Amino acid sequence: MRRRRSLLPLAATLLALTVTTTWTASADHVPGTGPDVQQGVVRSGDTPIGAAEVTLYRAGDRPGAPAEALARGRTDGAGRFHLGYHRPADPRAVLYLFAERGRGGPVGLAAVLGSAREHAGVAAVNAARVDEVVVNERTTVAAAYALARFAGPGGISGGYPGLQNAAAISHNLADVADGGVARVLATAPNGAETSTLPAFNTLADILAGCVDGQTCAELFRLAGQPGQPEPANTFEAAVAIAHGPGEHVGELFALAAVRSLYRPALPAAPDAWTLALRYTGNGHEINGPGNIAFDADGNAWVTNNYQYAADPRTSVCGSRSVLRLSPTGEDVPGAPYRGGGLYGAGYGITLDPKGDVWVGNFGFQGSGCPLDPSRLYRSVSQFGPDGAAKSPAEGWRSGGIVQPQGTVSDRDGSIWIADCGGRSVTVLPHGDPQAARRIAPPDGALVKPFDLVVDGNGQVWVTGNGSDSVLQLSPEGEPVRTVTGGGIRNPLGVATDSRGNAWVANSGVVPLPCEDGTPTGLADAVRDVTQRVPGASVTVVGPDGTTPDQPFVNDGLFLPWGIAVDGDDTVWVANFGGHRVARLCGTRLSACPPGHRTGQPISPPDTGYTFDGLSRNTAVQIDPSGNVWLANNWQTVPLQTNPGGRELVVFVGLAAPVCAPLIGPPQQP
């Protein structure tokens, strides 16, 4: 049998804990006793699973820390269990259940109970306090996907906030109180509006065949990843699928028919076994989300192009608010925030080392808005960590800011701004608007600057959408070189990796609506695009400005716009068309599937990771739990009176986590 390396050795770890009877436990109590009680039932569909060994664990509180077994019991003939334990005093402690039928056997089911912590003033889903829980295939899939990135030799473990947020997000998929579908997944803008609900149920059915004793060998063979040992049980198989969602898709789909328990289910195999959720905040605020930045608690700060109006025929002016959503998609109390000169923010948003938030006011507005945007698109806005505006009512206007787009902080707290309408970059040294300085390279070297990023050496890379170029600046703001060639064509987003490389998303066709450009011109340029345009690609620029002879291309790169690098240095690309996100192998080949080269697609090369809940995406960003966030910026067929998209889309557990806030290159938590 071909050996495969496991992506998540959790099942083997749990087996070791239960077989050796050497429990990791606090000195002041014995596992299985205590004043707190956790009850529940283990089922497969509606069928109880008797004589199952159920263990309650506390996850390790830092990467690699061993999980602590708090209690163990066995289910009765009705599948019920009753566990006494001592509840951890730490409100951030994450608890989870693991049930196996026969020690070391192929059946392993899990449920995440969560934590009792307060998240940025919002009580997180406190499933740890649910007295009665159900452990079944649905809760297992939810646990496997949400916690896919938190495992090691000692079991589930991770630091704050990634682990806690992942636990809460699992409850957006499955309801552990009854083993059913969670409200977020079951209702709009998810539910019947996207394919995620039937995909989730189909994954549960794939596990059910093995739980019934029929398909385990085939499931483990198909779920296993190249170079890793095959999964040991159903939970580990689900985690392996979450890590390699594009592998053996059709063959895994066939296993779902063996024991169909959960409905609705997929009628045909998907492109990949991803699970994505759409978030809308309070339901009447998101309209044209442009970009996303995460704070130290994992909350998402989001720019918003337009005032909210549900009817696309209603003329809207620029949004005067910045959004802040919790990791589970609700408004943080007090959000959205207003003031500080906000108007029609675009792609520019960043957090500085103090936690202040900076937003570039591009001046987006729908056709028919009576306001003159030229009076409003010459500033950036500054907010404190609590959302209070720090900039004046007209925003910070120093340094010649014109139609600002990309906005980024360096580690010294200097704020760098791409002046899309000014052929320049503005820097606020140490965040001081009074010391603002305009950096203008020779005419023609930087036209329509859109995005910028700071690498590990403090150098700034700026894309020139209208000049087919990338400008490299020294940490002091002096132009170092202008990079052309290597396939750079109508570039938009730029991201840096841990090795100092700059990754550039080449749209190939998108003309930005700054200088003499208009949103109507942008819409005309992309309206009839039905397949990847010839210039759609990604270019990697080395620290010394060198580029490969040819850019990286595949059909996952449809109309590249946003780009991000995750904690494994793999590269994610959002598309302004095609309803897909692409993942590429980065320069750290050890983090890629065996045999992959830099730039080679990890997502399916013919499609990328598609999702029918995507529209026209600008930003892609990675949070501390390994979730991939995308901004549904425009409607697929936009009316220019009110073209904005209405959702953020979150692919659950698909990437390697990134520390937040992101200042400089990505770092693993």
mmCIF file of C-alpha atoms in Angstrom, residues 160-161 292-301 324 349-358 385 408-411 621-624 657-669:
data_model
loop_
_atom_site.group_PDB
_atom_site.id
_atom_site.type_symbol
_atom_site.label_atom_id
_atom_site.label_comp_id
_atom_site.label_asym_id
_atom_site.label_seq_id
_atom_site.Cartn_x
_atom_site.Cartn_y
_atom_site.Cartn_z
ATOM 1 C CA TYR A 160 -5.462 33.122 20.671
ATOM 2 C CA PRO A 161 -7.431 34.200 18.682
ATOM 3 C CA ILE A 292 -10.397 43.558 4.514
ATOM 4 C CA ALA A 293 -7.931 43.881 7.389
ATOM 5 C CA PHE A 294 -7.955 41.805 10.590
ATOM 6 C CA ASP A 295 -7.268 43.138 14.062
ATOM 7 C CA ALA A 296 -5.558 41.315 16.926
ATOM 8 C CA ASP A 297 -8.835 39.613 17.921
ATOM 9 C CA GLY A 298 -9.483 38.377 14.391
ATOM 10 C CA ASN A 299 -12.289 40.845 13.681
ATOM 11 C CA ALA A 300 -12.595 41.915 10.043
ATOM 12 C CA TRP A 301 -12.439 45.644 9.275
ATOM 13 C CA ARG A 324 -16.190 45.688 11.533
ATOM 14 C CA ILE A 349 -7.385 49.765 4.661
ATOM 15 C CA THR A 350 -4.677 48.874 7.165
ATOM 16 C CA LEU A 351 -3.966 48.586 10.886
ATOM 17 C CA ASP A 352 -0.855 50.168 12.333
ATOM 18 C CA PRO A 353 1.205 48.751 15.235
ATOM 19 C CA LYS A 354 -0.957 50.640 17.763
ATOM 20 C CA GLY A 355 -4.148 49.072 16.415
ATOM 21 C CA ASP A 356 -5.381 52.236 14.722
ATOM 22 C CA VAL A 357 -7.224 51.711 11.439
ATOM 23 C CA TRP A 358 -6.471 53.808 8.336
ATOM 24 C CA PRO A 385 -9.169 50.410 17.981
ATOM 25 C CA VAL A 408 -0.613 50.061 4.266
ATOM 26 C CA SER A 409 1.334 50.494 7.496
ATOM 27 C CA ASP A 410 4.944 49.524 8.035
ATOM 28 C CA ARG A 411 6.397 48.353 11.345
ATOM 29 C CA GLN A 621 -7.247 37.965 2.872
ATOM 30 C CA ILE A 622 -6.321 35.165 5.316
ATOM 31 C CA ASP A 623 -7.374 35.323 8.978
ATOM 32 C CA PRO A 624 -5.710 33.843 12.106
ATOM 33 C CA PRO A 657 -3.331 30.899 9.420
ATOM 34 C CA VAL A 658 -1.726 34.348 9.447
ATOM 35 C CA CYS A 659 -0.974 36.540 12.475
ATOM 36 C CA ALA A 660 -3.097 39.661 12.738
ATOM 37 C CA PRO A 661 -2.823 42.500 12.218
ATOM 38 C CA LEU A 662 -0.809 41.913 9.059
ATOM 39 C CA ILE A 663 2.081 44.375 9.050
ATOM 40 C CA GLY A 664 4.796 43.382 6.604
ATOM 41 C CA PRO A 665 5.018 39.813 5.299
ATOM 42 C CA PRO A 666 2.723 37.124 6.725
ATOM 43 C CA GLN A 667 3.788 35.220 9.817
ATOM 44 C CA GLN A 668 2.388 32.003 11.245
ATOM 45 C CA PRO A 669 0.680 32.366 14.636
#
